[in-house]
Backbone as a printed PyTorch tensor [residue, N CA C, xyz], in Angstrom:
tensor([[[  1.2520,  -1.1800,   0.1810],
         [  0.4370,  -0.3500,  -0.1850],
         [  1.0500,   1.2380,  -0.2490]],

        [[  0.2230,   2.4620,  -0.8640],
         [  1.4190,   2.7950,  -1.3250],
         [  1.4380,   4.3840,   0.8420]],

        [[  2.0490,   4.6360,   1.3160],
         [  2.1870,   5.6010,   2.7210],
         [  1.2100,   6.4090,   2.0460]],

        [[  0.5730,   6.0460,   2.6300],
         [ -0.5030,   7.3940,   3.9400],
         [ -1.7450,   7.2750,   2.6760]],

        [[ -1.7540,   5.7680,   1.6890],
         [ -3.5480,   5.8940,   0.5770],
         [ -3.7990,   4.9060,   1.8530]],

        [[ -4.9840,   4.8090,   2.5010],
         [ -6.1840,   3.5230,   2.6850],
         [ -6.6350,   3.3910,   2.0940]],

        [[ -7.7010,   2.1500,   1.8070],
         [ -8.3320,   1.1400,   0.7800],
         [ -9.7160,   1.1910,   2.1080]],

        [[-10.5480,   1.6940,   1.7030],
         [-11.8400,   1.2730,   2.0820],
         [-12.9290,   0.7320,   0.9240]],

        [[-13.7440,  -0.0170,   2.0260],
         [-15.1980,  -0.5600,   1.1700],
         [-16.5180,   0.6080,   2.0800]],

        [[-16.7480,   1.3410,   0.1660],
         [-18.2880,   2.3720,   1.2550],
         [-19.6230,   1.3440,   1.7490]],

        [[-20.4810,   1.6410,   2.0710],
         [-21.7310,   1.5080,   2.2420],
         [-22.7800,   2.3740,   2.0640]],

        [[-24.3720,   2.5990,   1.9410],
         [-25.2420,   3.0530,   1.8420],
         [-25.1700,   4.4710,   2.1950]],

        [[-24.0480,   4.8680,   3.2400],
         [-23.6610,   5.8710,   4.7190],
         [-22.7350,   6.7030,   4.1280]],

        [[-22.8380,   6.1500,   2.4110],
         [-21.0010,   6.5520,   2.7190],
         [-21.8640,   7.4810,   1.1650]],

        [[-22.9700,   7.7460,   0.5400],
         [-23.3930,   7.5940,  -0.0630],
         [-22.3300,   9.6450,  -0.9780]],

        [[-22.6310,  10.3980,  -0.4530],
         [-21.6360,  11.4830,  -0.4720],
         [-20.5080,  11.2860,  -1.2850]],

        [[-20.4050,  10.5860,  -0.4820],
         [-18.9230,  10.0200,  -0.7710],
         [-18.4570,   8.9840,  -2.4510]],

        [[-19.8800,   8.8190,  -2.5650],
         [-19.3280,   8.4190,  -3.9330],
         [-20.3170,  10.2330,  -4.7400]],

        [[-21.5670,   9.9260,  -4.8070],
         [-21.2660,  11.0670,  -5.7530],
         [-20.6000,  12.3290,  -5.8630]],

        [[-19.6370,  12.2270,  -4.8740],
         [-18.8130,  13.7880,  -4.9070],
         [-17.5740,  12.7240,  -5.7960]],

        [[-17.0970,  11.8710,  -5.8990],
         [-16.9330,  10.9750,  -6.6090],
         [-16.8640,  11.3680,  -8.1810]],

        [[-18.3720,  11.0200,  -8.8570],
         [-18.3660,  10.9780,  -9.8420],
         [-19.2470,  12.5010, -10.7270]],

        [[-19.3680,  13.5880,  -9.4610],
         [-18.9050,  14.8460,  -9.6580],
         [-17.5500,  15.2770, -10.2070]],

        [[-16.3250,  14.0520, -10.5570],
         [-15.6100,  15.2730, -11.1600],
         [-14.8960,  13.3320, -11.2690]],

        [[-15.0990,  12.0320, -11.3110],
         [-14.7540,  11.5570, -11.5960],
         [-14.1900,  11.3510, -13.3110]],

        [[-13.6820,  12.1040, -14.3480],
         [-13.8480,  12.1230, -14.9120],
         [-11.6290,  12.3290, -15.1260]],

        [[-11.0970,  12.8060, -14.0440],
         [-10.2560,  12.7250, -14.2700],
         [ -9.5820,  11.6540, -13.3510]],

        [[-10.2460,  10.4110, -13.7500],
         [-10.0200,   9.1050, -13.5610],
         [ -9.9270,   8.4430, -13.9140]],

        [[-10.0160,   8.4580, -15.2160],
         [-10.3840,   7.8380, -16.9910],
         [ -8.6140,   8.1490, -17.8450]],

        [[ -9.0680,   7.1460, -18.9430],
         [ -8.1470,   7.3230, -19.6940],
         [ -7.5910,   8.8570, -20.5610]],

        [[ -9.2680,   9.1830, -20.6300],
         [ -9.6960,  10.8380, -21.3420],
         [ -9.7510,  11.9050, -20.2720]],

        [[ -8.9890,  12.9510, -19.2620],
         [ -9.7140,  13.4710, -18.4690],
         [-10.9330,  14.4380, -19.2770]],

        [[-10.5070,  14.4380, -20.3520],
         [-11.0180,  15.5320, -20.6990],
         [-12.7430,  15.5270, -21.7180]],

        [[-12.9120,  14.5500, -20.9240],
         [-13.8040,  14.0030, -20.8320],
         [-15.2950,  13.8340, -19.6980]],

        [[-16.8600,  14.3890, -20.1380],
         [-17.9050,  15.0470, -18.1190],
         [-17.7130,  14.3740, -18.1380]],

        [[-17.8490,  14.3870, -16.9420],
         [-17.9000,  13.1530, -15.4290],
         [-19.1120,  13.1010, -15.4880]],

        [[-19.8190,  11.3010, -14.6750],
         [-20.0840,  10.9930, -14.6810],
         [-21.9640,  11.4360, -14.4710]],

        [[-21.5680,  12.2500, -13.2410],
         [-22.7380,  13.3620, -13.2030],
         [-23.4730,  12.4710, -11.4470]],

        [[-23.8330,  12.4640, -10.8810],
         [-24.8310,  12.0700,  -9.4660],
         [-25.6360,  11.1250,  -9.8470]],

        [[-25.4370,  10.0870,  -8.9290],
         [-27.0120,   9.7240,  -8.6410],
         [-28.2380,  10.7310,  -7.3090]],

        [[-29.0270,  10.6350,  -7.0270],
         [-30.3720,  11.1220,  -6.1180],
         [-29.6490,  10.8990,  -5.2600]],

        [[-29.5110,  11.5830,  -3.7980],
         [-29.1340,  10.6560,  -2.9520],
         [-29.7780,   9.2730,  -2.9370]],

        [[-31.0840,   9.3940,  -2.3950],
         [-31.3800,   8.1530,  -2.3360],
         [-30.8970,   7.5540,  -3.9850]],

        [[-29.8650,   7.6200,  -5.0840],
         [-30.4480,   6.5840,  -5.3550],
         [-28.6210,   6.1560,  -5.3670]],

        [[-27.7860,   7.4390,  -4.5920],
         [-26.5370,   6.4650,  -4.0470],
         [-26.4100,   5.7170,  -3.2790]],

        [[-27.2060,   6.0590,  -2.4020],
         [-27.4380,   4.7940,  -0.9830],
         [-28.0510,   3.6860,  -1.2340]],

        [[-29.1570,   3.5280,  -2.1430],
         [-29.2390,   1.9620,  -2.7740],
         [-28.9400,   1.6720,  -3.2260]],

        [[-27.8600,   1.7420,  -4.1130],
         [-26.5400,   1.3210,  -4.8660],
         [-26.1010,   1.2680,  -4.3590]],

        [[-25.1710,   1.7730,  -2.8980],
         [-24.3340,   0.5900,  -2.0060],
         [-25.0940,  -0.3290,  -1.4280]],

        [[-26.3610,   0.1380,  -1.1400],
         [-26.8180,  -1.2080,  -0.4980],
         [-27.2970,  -3.1280,  -0.8670]],

        [[-27.3110,  -2.2720,  -2.1250],
         [-27.6590,  -3.6450,  -2.7400],
         [-26.1110,  -4.6650,  -2.4070]],

        [[-26.5860,  -5.6760,  -2.2580],
         [-25.3290,  -6.5440,  -1.7700],
         [-24.6560,  -6.9490,  -3.0350]],

        [[-25.0370,  -7.5660,  -4.0720],
         [-24.7450,  -7.2430,  -5.3530],
         [-23.5320,  -6.1130,  -5.2720]],

        [[-23.2580,  -4.8610,  -5.0610],
         [-22.4360,  -3.7920,  -5.1590],
         [-21.2320,  -3.5520,  -4.2360]],

        [[-19.7480,  -3.9770,  -4.4290],
         [-19.0920,  -3.6830,  -4.2780],
         [-18.2030,  -2.5300,  -4.1220]],

        [[-17.3200,  -1.6400,  -3.9540],
         [-17.6470,  -1.2870,  -4.2020],
         [-16.0440,  -0.2830,  -3.0700]],

        [[-15.6230,   0.1440,  -3.5710],
         [-13.8000,   1.0410,  -2.4760],
         [-13.4810,   2.3360,  -2.7690]],

        [[-12.4300,   2.5120,  -1.4790],
         [-12.1820,   4.2070,  -2.0470],
         [-10.7410,   3.5830,  -1.6040]],

        [[ -9.9320,   4.7560,  -2.4100],
         [ -8.4530,   5.0090,  -2.2690],
         [ -9.1190,   6.2160,  -1.9460]],

        [[ -7.7000,   6.5360,  -0.0060],
         [ -8.0900,   7.4940,  -0.0510],
         [ -6.4090,   7.7250,   1.0980]],

        [[ -6.6710,   9.7750,   0.2840],
         [ -5.1860,   9.9200,   1.2860],
         [ -5.4700,  11.6290,   1.7800]],

        [[ -5.6480,  11.3160,   2.5820],
         [ -5.9120,  13.2380,   3.4680],
         [ -7.1900,  13.5750,   2.7410]],

        [[ -7.9010,  12.1740,   3.5720],
         [ -8.9110,  12.8010,   2.3510],
         [ -9.7610,  13.1550,   0.8760]],

        [[ -8.7160,  12.9590,   0.2640],
         [ -9.2460,  13.0660,  -0.8720],
         [ -9.2660,  10.9850,  -1.8400]],

        [[-10.0200,  11.7820,  -1.9190],
         [-10.1280,  10.1100,  -3.0080],
         [ -8.8530,  10.2790,  -4.6930]],

        [[ -8.7850,   8.4460,  -4.0240],
         [ -7.0510,   8.4610,  -5.2160],
         [ -7.4970,   8.2120,  -5.8520]],

        [[ -8.9730,   6.7010,  -5.7670],
         [ -8.9690,   6.0460,  -6.8540],
         [ -9.6200,   5.1640,  -6.2980]],

        [[-10.7230,   4.0800,  -6.9970],
         [-11.5280,   3.6150,  -6.9440],
         [-11.7740,   2.5280,  -7.5710]],

        [[-13.2450,   1.2670,  -7.0810],
         [-12.8300,   0.3890,  -7.7390],
         [-13.8450,  -0.5250,  -7.8660]],

        [[-14.5320,  -0.5920,  -8.5420],
         [-15.9460,  -1.2380,  -8.1990],
         [-16.6110,  -2.4420,  -9.1260]],

        [[-17.1230,  -3.4500,  -7.9010],
         [-17.6890,  -5.0340,  -8.3560],
         [-18.8540,  -5.1110,  -8.6890]],

        [[-19.2550,  -6.7990,  -9.1960],
         [-20.7480,  -6.6080,  -8.5320],
         [-20.0630,  -8.0590,  -8.1980]],

        [[-21.1230,  -9.2670,  -7.4620],
         [-21.2640, -10.3100,  -6.6180],
         [-22.7350, -10.9360,  -7.7600]],

        [[-21.0550, -11.6660,  -8.4990],
         [-21.9320, -12.9740,  -9.4500],
         [-23.1620, -13.6940,  -9.0590]],

        [[-24.2540, -14.4130,  -8.7680],
         [-24.0670, -15.0550,  -8.0050],
         [-23.7900, -16.9840,  -9.3530]],

        [[-23.9380, -18.2090,  -8.9290],
         [-23.7130, -18.9590,  -9.5630],
         [-24.6090, -20.1790,  -9.9410]],

        [[-25.2020, -20.4290, -10.8050],
         [-26.7860, -21.6480, -10.5820],
         [-25.4120, -22.6190, -10.8010]],

        [[-24.3820, -23.0980, -10.8540],
         [-24.3020, -24.4390, -11.3770],
         [-23.5020, -24.7090, -10.6020]],

        [[-22.9160, -25.7380, -10.5290],
         [-22.4270, -26.4880,  -8.9600],
         [-20.3020, -25.7640,  -8.9770]],

        [[-19.7010, -25.8920,  -8.3120],
         [-18.5060, -25.2520,  -8.1890],
         [-18.9140, -24.1750,  -7.0200]],

        [[-17.7390, -22.7830,  -7.2570],
         [-17.9930, -21.7970,  -6.2620],
         [-19.5300, -21.0810,  -6.1610]],

        [[-20.1270, -20.5320,  -5.3700],
         [-21.3480, -19.5160,  -5.6180],
         [-21.2450, -18.3790,  -6.1320]],

        [[-19.6960, -18.2990,  -6.3160],
         [-20.3370, -16.0560,  -6.8610],
         [-18.6920, -16.3980,  -7.1510]],

        [[-19.6810, -15.5180,  -8.9080],
         [-17.5330, -14.9790,  -8.9660],
         [-17.5280, -12.8950,  -8.8480]],

        [[-17.4480, -12.4550,  -9.5650],
         [-17.1920, -10.4090,  -9.4970],
         [-16.6460, -10.8290, -10.9280]],

        [[-17.2290,  -9.4090, -11.0270],
         [-17.2280,  -8.4900, -12.4820],
         [-16.9530,  -7.6700, -11.8760]],

        [[-15.9330,  -7.4980, -12.3080],
         [-15.1200,  -5.7430, -11.6750],
         [-15.0820,  -4.5380, -13.2560]],

        [[-15.7680,  -4.5790, -13.4620],
         [-16.6700,  -3.0480, -13.4710],
         [-16.0330,  -1.8490, -14.3240]],

        [[-15.5260,  -1.0680, -12.8360],
         [-14.6210,  -0.1790, -13.1750],
         [-13.7110,   0.1990, -11.9370]],

        [[-12.4370,   0.7030, -12.6140],
         [-11.8860,   1.3320, -11.5190],
         [-10.7090,   2.4380, -11.9570]],

        [[-10.9450,   3.5810, -11.9010],
         [ -9.7010,   4.2290, -11.7260],
         [ -8.6860,   4.8050, -10.4110]],

        [[ -7.5430,   5.4710, -11.1830],
         [ -7.1240,   6.1230, -10.1870],
         [ -6.9110,   7.6330, -10.3620]],

        [[ -7.0750,   8.6440,  -9.5910],
         [ -7.2670,  10.1650, -10.0830],
         [ -5.9220,  10.7120, -11.1370]],

        [[ -5.5080,  10.9460, -12.3640],
         [ -4.3170,  11.4510, -13.1730],
         [ -3.3370,  11.5870, -12.1710]],

        [[ -3.1490,  13.1320, -11.0510],
         [ -2.0590,  12.5490, -10.2460],
         [ -1.5550,  11.9290,  -9.8600]],

        [[ -1.9940,  10.5630,  -9.8180],
         [ -1.4750,   9.9340,  -8.9490],
         [ -1.3190,   8.4900,  -8.7330]],

        [[ -0.7750,   8.3870,  -9.8440],
         [ -0.8610,   7.2430, -11.1760],
         [  0.4780,   6.5710, -11.0310]],

        [[  1.3460,   5.7440, -11.0810],
         [  2.0650,   4.1180, -10.7050],
         [  2.6700,   4.5330,  -9.6630]],

        [[  1.8380,   5.1330,  -8.5180],
         [  2.0650,   4.7590,  -7.5260],
         [  1.9990,   3.3680,  -6.3780]],

        [[  0.9300,   2.5520,  -7.3860],
         [  0.8690,   1.1030,  -6.1240],
         [ -0.5520,   1.5940,  -6.2760]],

        [[ -1.6130,   2.6000,  -6.3550],
         [ -3.2140,   2.6210,  -5.8140],
         [ -3.6890,   1.4850,  -6.4170]],

        [[ -4.0810,   1.0660,  -7.9350],
         [ -4.3620,   0.2570,  -8.4870],
         [ -4.1030,  -1.0490,  -7.9250]],

        [[ -2.6510,  -1.6710,  -7.8110],
         [ -2.9450,  -2.9760,  -7.6820],
         [ -2.3670,  -2.9730,  -5.6000]],

        [[ -2.3970,  -1.9930,  -5.4500],
         [ -3.3250,  -1.6510,  -3.5850],
         [ -5.2040,  -2.5750,  -3.7390]],

        [[ -5.9540,  -1.4740,  -4.7120],
         [ -7.4710,  -1.6950,  -5.0650],
         [ -7.5330,  -2.5490,  -5.2590]],

        [[ -6.8180,  -4.0170,  -6.0480],
         [ -7.0200,  -4.8260,  -6.2310],
         [ -7.0310,  -5.9600,  -5.1690]],

        [[ -5.4900,  -5.8150,  -4.6990],
         [ -5.1670,  -6.3280,  -3.7760],
         [ -6.3930,  -6.4890,  -2.4980]],

        [[ -7.1920,  -5.2950,  -2.0460],
         [ -7.9980,  -5.7860,  -1.0420],
         [ -9.3780,  -5.9620,  -1.9360]],

        [[ -9.7240,  -5.7490,  -3.2040],
         [-10.6970,  -6.6430,  -4.3300],
         [-10.4250,  -8.4260,  -3.5770]],

        [[ -9.4990,  -8.2820,  -3.6180],
         [ -8.6840,  -9.9070,  -3.5860],
         [ -9.6690, -10.5520,  -2.5650]],

        [[ -8.8170,  -9.9750,  -1.2090],
         [ -9.1460, -10.5190,  -0.1530],
         [ -9.9940, -10.6570,   0.5990]],

        [[-10.9170,  -9.3850,  -0.1350],
         [-12.3100,  -9.4770,   0.4330],
         [-13.0120, -11.0190,  -0.2680]],

        [[-12.1410, -11.6610,  -1.6220],
         [-12.7800, -12.5340,  -2.0570],
         [-12.2580, -14.1550,  -2.2970]],

        [[-10.4460, -13.9660,  -1.2200],
         [-10.5780, -14.9080,  -0.4200],
         [-11.7760, -15.0860,   1.2510]],

        [[-11.5420, -14.1380,   1.7210],
         [-12.5970, -14.2950,   2.7400],
         [-14.0220, -14.6170,   2.3480]],

        [[-14.4160, -14.4340,   1.1460],
         [-15.9620, -14.8470,   0.8360],
         [-16.2700, -16.3960,  -0.0860]],

        [[-14.7400, -16.5210,   0.1110],
         [-15.7140, -17.8940,  -0.8460],
         [-15.5330, -17.7270,  -2.2250]],

        [[-14.8140, -16.5300,  -3.2560],
         [-14.8100, -16.3470,  -4.4920],
         [-13.4810, -16.2960,  -4.5850]],

        [[-14.1890, -17.4020,  -6.1870],
         [-12.2130, -17.4850,  -6.9780],
         [-12.4020, -17.3420,  -8.2390]],

        [[-12.7810, -16.6190,  -8.5550],
         [-12.8800, -15.8950,  -9.7240],
         [-12.9460, -14.9490,  -9.8240]],

        [[-12.4400, -13.3100, -11.0480],
         [-13.0330, -12.4890, -11.4530],
         [-12.6540, -11.8930, -12.4560]],

        [[-13.2650, -11.0810, -13.0070],
         [-13.9450, -10.4660, -14.1970],
         [-13.3750,  -9.1490, -14.7370]],

        [[-12.8810,  -9.0730, -15.3550],
         [-12.7780,  -7.4180, -15.9530],
         [-13.4360,  -7.3990, -17.7040]],

        [[-14.4530,  -5.9590, -18.7420],
         [-14.1910,  -7.3390, -20.0410],
         [-13.1420,  -5.5560, -19.5320]],

        [[-12.0300,  -5.7950, -19.4780],
         [-10.6580,  -4.6240, -20.1070],
         [-10.4720,  -3.7780, -20.9320]],

        [[-10.1740,  -1.6890, -20.9310],
         [-10.4150,  -1.4100, -22.3810],
         [ -8.9690,  -1.2680, -22.3260]],

        [[ -8.9950,  -1.7470, -23.9330],
         [ -7.1240,  -1.3190, -24.5210],
         [ -6.4680,  -1.0690, -23.5320]],

        [[ -6.5370,   0.4090, -23.2670],
         [ -5.6940,   0.6920, -22.5720],
         [ -5.3550,   0.4260, -20.9380]],

        [[ -6.4420,  -0.5340, -20.1280],
         [ -6.3070,  -0.7280, -18.7840],
         [ -5.4600,  -2.6920, -19.1410]],

        [[ -5.4990,  -3.1430, -20.4500],
         [ -5.5660,  -4.6900, -20.0060],
         [ -3.5570,  -5.2110, -19.6380]],

        [[ -3.0640,  -3.7860, -20.5150],
         [ -1.3090,  -3.7870, -19.4270],
         [ -1.5230,  -3.6710, -18.1170]],

        [[ -2.1500,  -2.7570, -17.4720],
         [ -2.5800,  -3.2980, -16.2670],
         [ -2.7680,  -4.3330, -15.6630]],

        [[ -3.6360,  -4.4520, -15.6550],
         [ -4.5280,  -6.1210, -15.2590],
         [ -3.3590,  -7.3640, -15.7780]],

        [[ -3.0310,  -7.5740, -16.7970],
         [ -1.6150,  -8.7480, -17.0080],
         [ -1.3890,  -8.8160, -15.6100]],

        [[ -0.5790,  -7.8460, -15.2250],
         [  0.5010,  -7.5810, -14.4290],
         [  0.1120,  -7.2330, -13.2130]],

        [[ -1.2290,  -8.2450, -13.1490],
         [ -2.1420,  -8.0870, -11.7560],
         [ -2.5970,  -9.3810, -11.8850]],

        [[ -2.1520, -10.1850, -13.2970],
         [ -2.4360, -11.9300, -12.6970],
         [ -3.3930, -12.1260, -13.7050]],

        [[ -4.1670, -11.1000, -13.7830],
         [ -5.4240, -11.0570, -15.4490],
         [ -4.9900, -11.9660, -16.3750]],

        [[ -5.2670, -13.4580, -16.9480],
         [ -5.2870, -13.2560, -18.0070],
         [ -6.1140, -13.9220, -19.3290]],

        [[ -6.1530, -13.4620, -20.9620],
         [ -7.3290, -13.7070, -21.4080],
         [ -8.4890, -14.5880, -21.7370]],

        [[ -9.7040, -14.4200, -21.6690],
         [-10.1300, -15.8030, -22.2380],
         [-10.8300, -15.4000, -23.6850]],

        [[-11.7950, -14.6990, -23.1160],
         [-12.9150, -14.6580, -24.6480],
         [-12.7550, -12.9150, -24.8130]],

        [[-12.0450, -13.1240, -26.2650],
         [-12.3970, -11.8960, -26.4310],
         [-11.4540, -10.5010, -25.4320]],

        [[-12.3150,  -9.9610, -25.3150],
         [-11.6880,  -8.3160, -24.5780],
         [-11.7770,  -9.5250, -22.9990]],

        [[-12.3130,  -9.6010, -22.4610],
         [-13.2880, -10.2350, -21.2380],
         [-11.2690, -10.6350, -20.4560]],

        [[-10.8820, -10.5750, -19.8390],
         [ -9.8550, -11.1040, -18.8100],
         [-10.2250, -11.8550, -17.8300]],

        [[ -8.9520, -13.1300, -16.8810],
         [-10.5420, -13.1320, -15.4400],
         [ -8.9310, -13.9140, -15.0670]],

        [[ -8.8570, -13.8710, -13.6740],
         [ -8.3880, -14.3290, -13.1690],
         [ -8.8440, -15.4690, -12.2040]],

        [[ -8.4140, -16.3100, -11.5080],
         [ -8.4730, -17.1780, -11.1840],
         [ -7.3910, -17.2420,  -9.4190]],

        [[ -7.9760, -16.9300,  -8.0150],
         [ -7.8220, -17.0710,  -6.8660],
         [ -7.7670, -18.9370,  -6.2540]],

        [[ -5.9240, -19.4330,  -6.5800],
         [ -5.8800, -20.2770,  -5.7350],
         [ -5.3860, -20.8960,  -4.1330]]])
């Protein structure tokens, strides 16, 4: 973990933090010139974070959000592990890249997976992110989908 950075999973009580991120999440994107996604209503943000299938982590330093990671828990209908994760989006603030924040967030996600008996995570990676995910141990599966199995 980079010095001074902490990663925490947020819940419904953190709706304001989720909405604050949405107001400037373009600085976490490959192209910060894109428009921010925009906030949910306060109730919408609380409902989103209260959904048991939503996992959302913030990386913070000195009260500033420097990264985020968003996954969904997908229950399985077949034998084997009860669920897998779909890593939907992840970003590191443009001013904080290449400091290990992304790897730290992936490590926290993997710790959650081990604690909850989830053995697999999938990510539909953007072209610019494939190298990062490969360095984190993901491998190609189908097309642009990357997968990582924990052992």
